[in-house]
Amino acid sequence: MKKLLLASTAAFALAGTAQAEEIKLGISVGFTGPLESLAPQMAAGAEMAFKEVSDSGLLLGGSTVSGVRADSTCIDAAAATAAVERIVTSDKVKGIVGGMCSGETIASLNNVAIPNGIVMISPSATSPALTTLDANGLFFRTSPSDARQGVVMTEIMQERGIKSVAVTYTNNDYGKGLADSFQAAFEAAGGKVTINAPHEDGKADYSAEVAALAAAGGEVLVVAGYVDQGGSGIIRGALDTGAFDTFEFPDGMVSQALEDKFGAEINGSFGQNPASAGEGRDRYVEMAKAAGFDGTSAFSAESYDAAALIMLAMAKAKSSDPAVYKSEILNIANGTGEVILPGDLKKALEIINAGGSVNYEGATAVTFVNGRESAGSYREIEFKNGKMEVVKYR
């Protein structure tokens, strides 16, 4: 009888081992393109979550998770679609952290993820168009909609006594969506937008665009663009001609690269990007520092949270199949159980495996609205003495 029991136990252990998987998850961000300075920290955030879960040995019978990188380029929808198709069809990823920018995210969703039933959680695609896109329950985002950012920008302007602004935006879904959201909020609050004009990325000379903005006038120039592309070109042209000396920087511009390029030249300028204050963020920044990357970089924390939500949903659903685990993502994000912060993923898996519930707040105080996107808090920044400093969180 004892031998039979031992044999049965050994057989059970072997069966448990056999159930373990090597789960691949995609990371689709712009390793090249107008936000390439942000991409390494975003990927590192997601991969840190993958390692934390793999090291725990508690996901789906000891399954391990590895990342497969895809270069979405941020602005080339065709390139993003091809890159995502490769990791879905060739690498067989079970979910994707991405895309990075709104237009390529929409293209990847419609052309690859939705037809193939793959979950995508974007850490940084903020277009309001993604709020209502019919994605069959496969799309979520840990960043808030730019409809919210437009309101936050207006609040910042009002507190600074700014009554008129010029706006330039990168000519794509992200730029136009944000510029229109801001204009609607700012004018509803009594402000005046003197001009709301697009610019194209990749140009060597922005003198014509800057001249039109200068002619319209305004106390501040809002640059809803990309820090590694046309946004910086517009700023350089405005500074060199004296057209503007104070700028408002939305999330696509808030980066260490902005400080490195302009320093004291943009003292007094200000902006915002999605981020939250508190223990979750502090923990994440320390974990990232120990892992050798900058956790304060825009959308890095949101990438960790996106990865964590996918893996904890798998655990809750007891399956790595996106068709099965997609319905658990909202339950993890807006759960009623124990609060889970960065570094707590092993504890979360223990609770879930024991039949319990968790409330994933993570690094960015995740709470979903509309069933798919972060409600959103923002970090307000200002340039002082050539340095980008945090003013407050909203």
PDB file of C-alpha atoms in Angstrom, residues 76-317:
ATOM      1  CA  ASP A  76       4.565  53.056 -38.943  1.00  0.00           C
ATOM      2  CA  ALA A  77       1.321  51.065 -38.835  1.00  0.00           C
ATOM      3  CA  ALA A  78       2.465  48.614 -41.509  1.00  0.00           C
ATOM      4  CA  ALA A  79       5.752  47.915 -39.737  1.00  0.00           C
ATOM      5  CA  ALA A  80       3.971  47.503 -36.405  1.00  0.00           C
ATOM      6  CA  THR A  81       1.447  45.103 -37.918  1.00  0.00           C
ATOM      7  CA  ALA A  82       4.234  43.012 -39.474  1.00  0.00           C
ATOM      8  CA  ALA A  83       6.202  42.927 -36.220  1.00  0.00           C
ATOM      9  CA  VAL A  84       3.179  41.881 -34.167  1.00  0.00           C
ATOM     10  CA  GLU A  85       2.162  39.297 -36.751  1.00  0.00           C
ATOM     11  CA  ARG A  86       5.639  37.761 -36.472  1.00  0.00           C
ATOM     12  CA  ILE A  87       5.513  37.323 -32.711  1.00  0.00           C
ATOM     13  CA  VAL A  88       1.954  35.979 -32.865  1.00  0.00           C
ATOM     14  CA  THR A  89       2.359  33.506 -35.724  1.00  0.00           C
ATOM     15  CA  SER A  90       6.033  32.530 -35.378  1.00  0.00           C
ATOM     16  CA  ASP A  91       6.779  32.992 -31.685  1.00  0.00           C
ATOM     17  CA  LYS A  92       3.262  31.998 -30.531  1.00  0.00           C
ATOM     18  CA  VAL A  93       2.973  34.664 -27.836  1.00  0.00           C
ATOM     19  CA  LYS A  94      -0.019  34.338 -25.505  1.00  0.00           C
ATOM     20  CA  GLY A  95      -0.424  38.063 -24.913  1.00  0.00           C
ATOM     21  CA  ILE A  96       1.245  41.377 -25.716  1.00  0.00           C
ATOM     22  CA  VAL A  97       2.414  44.349 -23.672  1.00  0.00           C
ATOM     23  CA  GLY A  98       1.826  47.076 -26.273  1.00  0.00           C
ATOM     24  CA  GLY A  99       1.494  48.824 -28.562  1.00  0.00           C
ATOM     25  CA  MET A 100       3.217  52.040 -27.725  1.00  0.00           C
ATOM     26  CA  CYS A 101       1.585  54.732 -29.859  1.00  0.00           C
ATOM     27  CA  SER A 102      -2.102  54.948 -30.658  1.00  0.00           C
ATOM     28  CA  GLY A 103      -2.186  54.598 -34.456  1.00  0.00           C
ATOM     29  CA  GLU A 104       0.040  51.544 -34.609  1.00  0.00           C
ATOM     30  CA  THR A 105      -1.809  50.033 -31.642  1.00  0.00           C
ATOM     31  CA  ILE A 106      -5.122  50.359 -33.478  1.00  0.00           C
ATOM     32  CA  ALA A 107      -3.574  48.820 -36.613  1.00  0.00           C
ATOM     33  CA  SER A 108      -2.029  45.908 -34.691  1.00  0.00           C
ATOM     34  CA  LEU A 109      -5.294  45.256 -32.892  1.00  0.00           C
ATOM     35  CA  ASN A 110      -7.469  45.292 -35.981  1.00  0.00           C
ATOM     36  CA  ASN A 111      -5.072  43.424 -38.262  1.00  0.00           C
ATOM     37  CA  VAL A 112      -3.499  40.866 -35.922  1.00  0.00           C
ATOM     38  CA  ALA A 113      -4.587  40.704 -32.289  1.00  0.00           C
ATOM     39  CA  ILE A 114      -8.354  40.632 -32.725  1.00  0.00           C
ATOM     40  CA  PRO A 115      -8.384  38.167 -35.667  1.00  0.00           C
ATOM     41  CA  ASN A 116      -6.012  35.868 -33.744  1.00  0.00           C
ATOM     42  CA  GLY A 117      -7.660  36.297 -30.349  1.00  0.00           C
ATOM     43  CA  ILE A 118      -4.581  37.760 -28.623  1.00  0.00           C
ATOM     44  CA  VAL A 119      -4.819  40.015 -25.570  1.00  0.00           C
ATOM     45  CA  MET A 120      -3.012  43.359 -25.807  1.00  0.00           C
ATOM     46  CA  ILE A 121      -2.486  45.671 -22.827  1.00  0.00           C
ATOM     47  CA  SER A 122      -0.947  48.962 -23.872  1.00  0.00           C
ATOM     48  CA  PRO A 123       1.097  50.936 -21.353  1.00  0.00           C
ATOM     49  CA  SER A 124       1.094  54.136 -23.407  1.00  0.00           C
ATOM     50  CA  ALA A 125      -1.436  54.341 -26.269  1.00  0.00           C
ATOM     51  CA  THR A 126      -3.667  57.178 -25.100  1.00  0.00           C
ATOM     52  CA  SER A 127      -5.955  58.152 -27.993  1.00  0.00           C
ATOM     53  CA  PRO A 128      -9.619  58.581 -26.975  1.00  0.00           C
ATOM     54  CA  ALA A 129     -10.488  56.446 -30.028  1.00  0.00           C
ATOM     55  CA  LEU A 130      -9.257  53.377 -28.138  1.00  0.00           C
ATOM     56  CA  THR A 131     -11.919  53.827 -25.465  1.00  0.00           C
ATOM     57  CA  THR A 132     -14.704  52.679 -27.777  1.00  0.00           C
ATOM     58  CA  LEU A 133     -12.848  50.426 -30.230  1.00  0.00           C
ATOM     59  CA  ASP A 134     -14.651  47.069 -30.529  1.00  0.00           C
ATOM     60  CA  ALA A 135     -11.912  44.657 -29.472  1.00  0.00           C
ATOM     61  CA  ASN A 136     -13.917  41.622 -28.335  1.00  0.00           C
ATOM     62  CA  GLY A 137     -12.603  41.988 -24.789  1.00  0.00           C
ATOM     63  CA  LEU A 138      -8.982  41.684 -25.924  1.00  0.00           C
ATOM     64  CA  PHE A 139      -7.711  45.243 -25.371  1.00  0.00           C
ATOM     65  CA  PHE A 140      -6.841  47.091 -22.166  1.00  0.00           C
ATOM     66  CA  ARG A 141      -4.487  49.912 -21.242  1.00  0.00           C
ATOM     67  CA  THR A 142      -2.712  50.894 -18.052  1.00  0.00           C
ATOM     68  CA  SER A 143      -2.463  54.509 -19.200  1.00  0.00           C
ATOM     69  CA  PRO A 144      -5.440  56.876 -19.162  1.00  0.00           C
ATOM     70  CA  SER A 145      -7.195  58.316 -22.201  1.00  0.00           C
ATOM     71  CA  ASP A 146      -6.073  61.697 -23.506  1.00  0.00           C
ATOM     72  CA  ALA A 147      -9.594  62.905 -22.842  1.00  0.00           C
ATOM     73  CA  ARG A 148      -8.431  62.921 -19.214  1.00  0.00           C
ATOM     74  CA  GLN A 149      -5.052  64.478 -20.060  1.00  0.00           C
ATOM     75  CA  GLY A 150      -6.773  67.388 -21.805  1.00  0.00           C
ATOM     76  CA  VAL A 151      -8.593  68.199 -18.571  1.00  0.00           C
ATOM     77  CA  VAL A 152      -5.401  67.917 -16.507  1.00  0.00           C
ATOM     78  CA  MET A 153      -3.555  70.234 -18.908  1.00  0.00           C
ATOM     79  CA  THR A 154      -6.364  72.766 -18.570  1.00  0.00           C
ATOM     80  CA  GLU A 155      -6.198  72.624 -14.773  1.00  0.00           C
ATOM     81  CA  ILE A 156      -2.446  73.242 -14.873  1.00  0.00           C
ATOM     82  CA  MET A 157      -2.909  76.202 -17.232  1.00  0.00           C
ATOM     83  CA  GLN A 158      -5.609  77.728 -15.053  1.00  0.00           C
ATOM     84  CA  GLU A 159      -3.498  77.454 -11.908  1.00  0.00           C
ATOM     85  CA  ARG A 160      -0.685  79.266 -13.726  1.00  0.00           C
ATOM     86  CA  GLY A 161      -3.009  82.027 -14.938  1.00  0.00           C
ATOM     87  CA  ILE A 162      -2.506  81.210 -18.618  1.00  0.00           C
ATOM     88  CA  LYS A 163      -5.377  82.404 -20.806  1.00  0.00           C
ATOM     89  CA  SER A 164      -4.159  81.906 -24.399  1.00  0.00           C
ATOM     90  CA  VAL A 165      -2.042  79.208 -26.044  1.00  0.00           C
ATOM     91  CA  ALA A 166      -0.914  78.015 -29.435  1.00  0.00           C
ATOM     92  CA  VAL A 167      -1.024  74.272 -30.099  1.00  0.00           C
ATOM     93  CA  THR A 168       1.005  72.127 -32.464  1.00  0.00           C
ATOM     94  CA  TYR A 169       0.524  68.380 -32.665  1.00  0.00           C
ATOM     95  CA  THR A 170       2.107  65.443 -34.448  1.00  0.00           C
ATOM     96  CA  ASN A 171      -0.151  64.565 -37.352  1.00  0.00           C
ATOM     97  CA  ASN A 172      -1.496  61.173 -36.224  1.00  0.00           C
ATOM     98  CA  ASP A 173      -4.178  59.618 -34.013  1.00  0.00           C
ATOM     99  CA  TYR A 174      -2.340  60.429 -30.798  1.00  0.00           C
ATOM    100  CA  GLY A 175      -1.499  64.029 -31.624  1.00  0.00           C
ATOM    101  CA  LYS A 176      -4.865  65.030 -33.053  1.00  0.00           C
ATOM    102  CA  GLY A 177      -6.822  63.227 -30.337  1.00  0.00           C
ATOM    103  CA  LEU A 178      -4.887  64.963 -27.578  1.00  0.00           C
ATOM    104  CA  ALA A 179      -4.904  68.390 -29.230  1.00  0.00           C
ATOM    105  CA  ASP A 180      -8.666  68.263 -29.784  1.00  0.00           C
ATOM    106  CA  SER A 181      -9.328  67.017 -26.245  1.00  0.00           C
ATOM    107  CA  PHE A 182      -7.219  69.794 -24.783  1.00  0.00           C
ATOM    108  CA  GLN A 183      -8.793  72.508 -26.932  1.00  0.00           C
ATOM    109  CA  ALA A 184     -12.296  71.418 -25.938  1.00  0.00           C
ATOM    110  CA  ALA A 185     -11.417  71.416 -22.230  1.00  0.00           C
ATOM    111  CA  PHE A 186      -9.419  74.656 -22.333  1.00  0.00           C
ATOM    112  CA  GLU A 187     -12.054  76.620 -24.222  1.00  0.00           C
ATOM    113  CA  ALA A 188     -14.827  75.255 -22.015  1.00  0.00           C
ATOM    114  CA  ALA A 189     -12.870  76.706 -19.088  1.00  0.00           C
ATOM    115  CA  GLY A 190     -12.665  80.118 -20.771  1.00  0.00           C
ATOM    116  CA  GLY A 191      -9.234  79.855 -22.383  1.00  0.00           C
ATOM    117  CA  LYS A 192      -8.330  80.735 -25.972  1.00  0.00           C
ATOM    118  CA  VAL A 193      -6.519  78.484 -28.445  1.00  0.00           C
ATOM    119  CA  THR A 194      -5.036  80.831 -31.052  1.00  0.00           C
ATOM    120  CA  ILE A 195      -4.089  78.022 -33.468  1.00  0.00           C
ATOM    121  CA  ASN A 196      -4.320  74.226 -33.420  1.00  0.00           C
ATOM    122  CA  ALA A 197      -2.035  73.032 -36.218  1.00  0.00           C
ATOM    123  CA  PRO A 198      -0.407  69.707 -37.142  1.00  0.00           C
ATOM    124  CA  HIS A 199       3.241  69.092 -37.903  1.00  0.00           C
ATOM    125  CA  GLU A 200       4.839  66.147 -39.670  1.00  0.00           C
ATOM    126  CA  ASP A 201       7.632  64.160 -38.077  1.00  0.00           C
ATOM    127  CA  GLY A 202      10.950  63.566 -39.783  1.00  0.00           C
ATOM    128  CA  LYS A 203      11.505  67.050 -41.230  1.00  0.00           C
ATOM    129  CA  ALA A 204      14.840  68.822 -41.137  1.00  0.00           C
ATOM    130  CA  ASP A 205      13.300  72.286 -41.003  1.00  0.00           C
ATOM    131  CA  TYR A 206      10.241  73.492 -39.084  1.00  0.00           C
ATOM    132  CA  SER A 207      10.572  77.202 -39.809  1.00  0.00           C
ATOM    133  CA  ALA A 208       7.249  77.403 -41.682  1.00  0.00           C
ATOM    134  CA  GLU A 209       5.348  75.713 -38.855  1.00  0.00           C
ATOM    135  CA  VAL A 210       7.020  77.909 -36.237  1.00  0.00           C
ATOM    136  CA  ALA A 211       6.247  81.066 -38.244  1.00  0.00           C
ATOM    137  CA  ALA A 212       2.536  80.175 -38.371  1.00  0.00           C
ATOM    138  CA  LEU A 213       2.476  79.471 -34.629  1.00  0.00           C
ATOM    139  CA  ALA A 214       4.268  82.740 -33.890  1.00  0.00           C
ATOM    140  CA  ALA A 215       1.855  84.719 -36.059  1.00  0.00           C
ATOM    141  CA  ALA A 216      -1.105  83.300 -34.135  1.00  0.00           C
ATOM    142  CA  GLY A 217       0.556  84.091 -30.813  1.00  0.00           C
ATOM    143  CA  GLY A 218      -0.166  82.873 -27.307  1.00  0.00           C
ATOM    144  CA  GLU A 219       1.425  82.935 -23.891  1.00  0.00           C
ATOM    145  CA  VAL A 220       2.586  79.332 -24.170  1.00  0.00           C
ATOM    146  CA  LEU A 221       3.184  76.845 -26.990  1.00  0.00           C
ATOM    147  CA  VAL A 222       1.676  73.398 -26.400  1.00  0.00           C
ATOM    148  CA  VAL A 223       3.799  70.766 -28.161  1.00  0.00           C
ATOM    149  CA  ALA A 224       1.754  67.583 -28.464  1.00  0.00           C
ATOM    150  CA  GLY A 225       4.484  65.713 -30.259  1.00  0.00           C
ATOM    151  CA  TYR A 226       7.345  63.258 -29.842  1.00  0.00           C
ATOM    152  CA  VAL A 227      10.534  64.121 -28.016  1.00  0.00           C
ATOM    153  CA  ASP A 228      12.761  62.193 -30.428  1.00  0.00           C
ATOM    154  CA  GLN A 229      11.141  63.657 -33.513  1.00  0.00           C
ATOM    155  CA  GLY A 230       9.206  66.721 -34.688  1.00  0.00           C
ATOM    156  CA  GLY A 231       8.347  67.915 -31.201  1.00  0.00           C
ATOM    157  CA  SER A 232      11.971  68.721 -30.504  1.00  0.00           C
ATOM    158  CA  GLY A 233      12.341  70.248 -33.962  1.00  0.00           C
ATOM    159  CA  ILE A 234       9.482  72.645 -33.236  1.00  0.00           C
ATOM    160  CA  ILE A 235      11.002  73.637 -29.889  1.00  0.00           C
ATOM    161  CA  ARG A 236      14.412  74.285 -31.424  1.00  0.00           C
ATOM    162  CA  GLY A 237      12.885  76.451 -34.138  1.00  0.00           C
ATOM    163  CA  ALA A 238      10.783  78.401 -31.636  1.00  0.00           C
ATOM    164  CA  LEU A 239      13.745  79.036 -29.345  1.00  0.00           C
ATOM    165  CA  ASP A 240      16.114  80.040 -32.144  1.00  0.00           C
ATOM    166  CA  THR A 241      13.653  82.564 -33.594  1.00  0.00           C
ATOM    167  CA  GLY A 242      12.336  83.830 -30.273  1.00  0.00           C
ATOM    168  CA  ALA A 243       8.807  82.828 -31.236  1.00  0.00           C
ATOM    169  CA  PHE A 244       8.155  81.194 -27.837  1.00  0.00           C
ATOM    170  CA  ASP A 245      10.220  80.648 -24.731  1.00  0.00           C
ATOM    171  CA  THR A 246       7.679  78.782 -22.594  1.00  0.00           C
ATOM    172  CA  PHE A 247       6.244  75.411 -23.560  1.00  0.00           C
ATOM    173  CA  GLU A 248       3.670  72.913 -22.303  1.00  0.00           C
ATOM    174  CA  PHE A 249       4.778  69.302 -22.710  1.00  0.00           C
ATOM    175  CA  PRO A 250       2.244  66.445 -22.832  1.00  0.00           C
ATOM    176  CA  ASP A 251       3.300  62.846 -22.203  1.00  0.00           C
ATOM    177  CA  GLY A 252       4.975  62.190 -25.558  1.00  0.00           C
ATOM    178  CA  MET A 253       7.500  64.908 -24.741  1.00  0.00           C
ATOM    179  CA  VAL A 254       8.240  64.211 -21.072  1.00  0.00           C
ATOM    180  CA  SER A 255      11.570  62.422 -21.085  1.00  0.00           C
ATOM    181  CA  GLN A 256      15.147  62.723 -19.917  1.00  0.00           C
ATOM    182  CA  ALA A 257      15.917  63.387 -23.581  1.00  0.00           C
ATOM    183  CA  LEU A 258      14.059  66.704 -23.296  1.00  0.00           C
ATOM    184  CA  GLU A 259      16.335  67.798 -20.470  1.00  0.00           C
ATOM    185  CA  ASP A 260      19.413  66.577 -22.329  1.00  0.00           C
ATOM    186  CA  LYS A 261      18.509  68.468 -25.511  1.00  0.00           C
ATOM    187  CA  PHE A 262      17.388  71.805 -24.093  1.00  0.00           C
ATOM    188  CA  GLY A 263      18.300  72.124 -20.412  1.00  0.00           C
ATOM    189  CA  ALA A 264      18.114  75.703 -19.153  1.00  0.00           C
ATOM    190  CA  GLU A 265      16.770  76.976 -22.479  1.00  0.00           C
ATOM    191  CA  ILE A 266      13.301  75.790 -21.442  1.00  0.00           C
ATOM    192  CA  ASN A 267      13.332  76.935 -17.818  1.00  0.00           C
ATOM    193  CA  GLY A 268       9.787  77.766 -16.748  1.00  0.00           C
ATOM    194  CA  SER A 269       8.252  75.305 -19.177  1.00  0.00           C
ATOM    195  CA  PHE A 270       6.057  72.583 -17.733  1.00  0.00           C
ATOM    196  CA  GLY A 271       4.029  69.505 -18.559  1.00  0.00           C
ATOM    197  CA  GLN A 272       2.628  66.190 -17.383  1.00  0.00           C
ATOM    198  CA  ASN A 273       2.688  62.468 -17.977  1.00  0.00           C
ATOM    199  CA  PRO A 274       0.711  59.566 -16.503  1.00  0.00           C
ATOM    200  CA  ALA A 275       2.224  58.513 -13.171  1.00  0.00           C
ATOM    201  CA  SER A 276       1.137  58.058  -9.600  1.00  0.00           C
ATOM    202  CA  ALA A 277       2.624  58.811  -6.222  1.00  0.00           C
ATOM    203  CA  GLY A 278       2.799  56.516  -3.233  1.00  0.00           C
ATOM    204  CA  GLU A 279       4.250  53.245  -2.042  1.00  0.00           C
ATOM    205  CA  GLY A 280       3.616  51.388  -5.304  1.00  0.00           C
ATOM    206  CA  ARG A 281       5.595  53.838  -7.388  1.00  0.00           C
ATOM    207  CA  ASP A 282       8.357  54.141  -4.790  1.00  0.00           C
ATOM    208  CA  ARG A 283       8.751  50.372  -4.673  1.00  0.00           C
ATOM    209  CA  TYR A 284       8.854  50.147  -8.451  1.00  0.00           C
ATOM    210  CA  VAL A 285      11.507  52.843  -8.791  1.00  0.00           C
ATOM    211  CA  GLU A 286      13.699  51.058  -6.236  1.00  0.00           C
ATOM    212  CA  MET A 287      13.216  47.686  -7.922  1.00  0.00           C
ATOM    213  CA  ALA A 288      14.115  49.195 -11.285  1.00  0.00           C
ATOM    214  CA  LYS A 289      17.226  50.831  -9.838  1.00  0.00           C
ATOM    215  CA  ALA A 290      18.358  47.481  -8.469  1.00  0.00           C
ATOM    216  CA  ALA A 291      17.720  45.933 -11.886  1.00  0.00           C
ATOM    217  CA  GLY A 292      19.794  48.611 -13.604  1.00  0.00           C
ATOM    218  CA  PHE A 293      17.268  50.850 -15.351  1.00  0.00           C
ATOM    219  CA  ASP A 294      15.371  54.078 -14.728  1.00  0.00           C
ATOM    220  CA  GLY A 295      11.940  53.318 -13.324  1.00  0.00           C
ATOM    221  CA  THR A 296      10.943  56.980 -13.369  1.00  0.00           C
ATOM    222  CA  SER A 297      10.995  57.022 -17.189  1.00  0.00           C
ATOM    223  CA  ALA A 298       7.569  57.643 -18.715  1.00  0.00           C
ATOM    224  CA  PHE A 299       5.403  54.531 -19.150  1.00  0.00           C
ATOM    225  CA  SER A 300       7.966  52.145 -17.640  1.00  0.00           C
ATOM    226  CA  ALA A 301       5.805  51.525 -14.566  1.00  0.00           C
ATOM    227  CA  GLU A 302       2.724  51.129 -16.761  1.00  0.00           C
ATOM    228  CA  SER A 303       4.594  48.414 -18.689  1.00  0.00           C
ATOM    229  CA  TYR A 304       5.304  46.455 -15.495  1.00  0.00           C
ATOM    230  CA  ASP A 305       1.634  46.719 -14.566  1.00  0.00           C
ATOM    231  CA  ALA A 306       0.470  45.579 -18.007  1.00  0.00           C
ATOM    232  CA  ALA A 307       2.677  42.490 -17.806  1.00  0.00           C
ATOM    233  CA  ALA A 308       1.591  41.722 -14.243  1.00  0.00           C
ATOM    234  CA  LEU A 309      -2.109  41.950 -15.123  1.00  0.00           C
ATOM    235  CA  ILE A 310      -1.720  39.428 -17.950  1.00  0.00           C
ATOM    236  CA  MET A 311       0.102  36.890 -15.797  1.00  0.00           C
ATOM    237  CA  LEU A 312      -2.145  37.222 -12.751  1.00  0.00           C
ATOM    238  CA  ALA A 313      -5.203  36.873 -15.006  1.00  0.00           C
ATOM    239  CA  MET A 314      -3.705  33.642 -16.360  1.00  0.00           C
ATOM    240  CA  ALA A 315      -3.323  32.362 -12.812  1.00  0.00           C
ATOM    241  CA  LYS A 316      -6.886  33.328 -11.918  1.00  0.00           C
ATOM    242  CA  ALA A 317      -8.250  31.663 -15.056  1.00  0.00           C
TER     243      ALA A 317
END
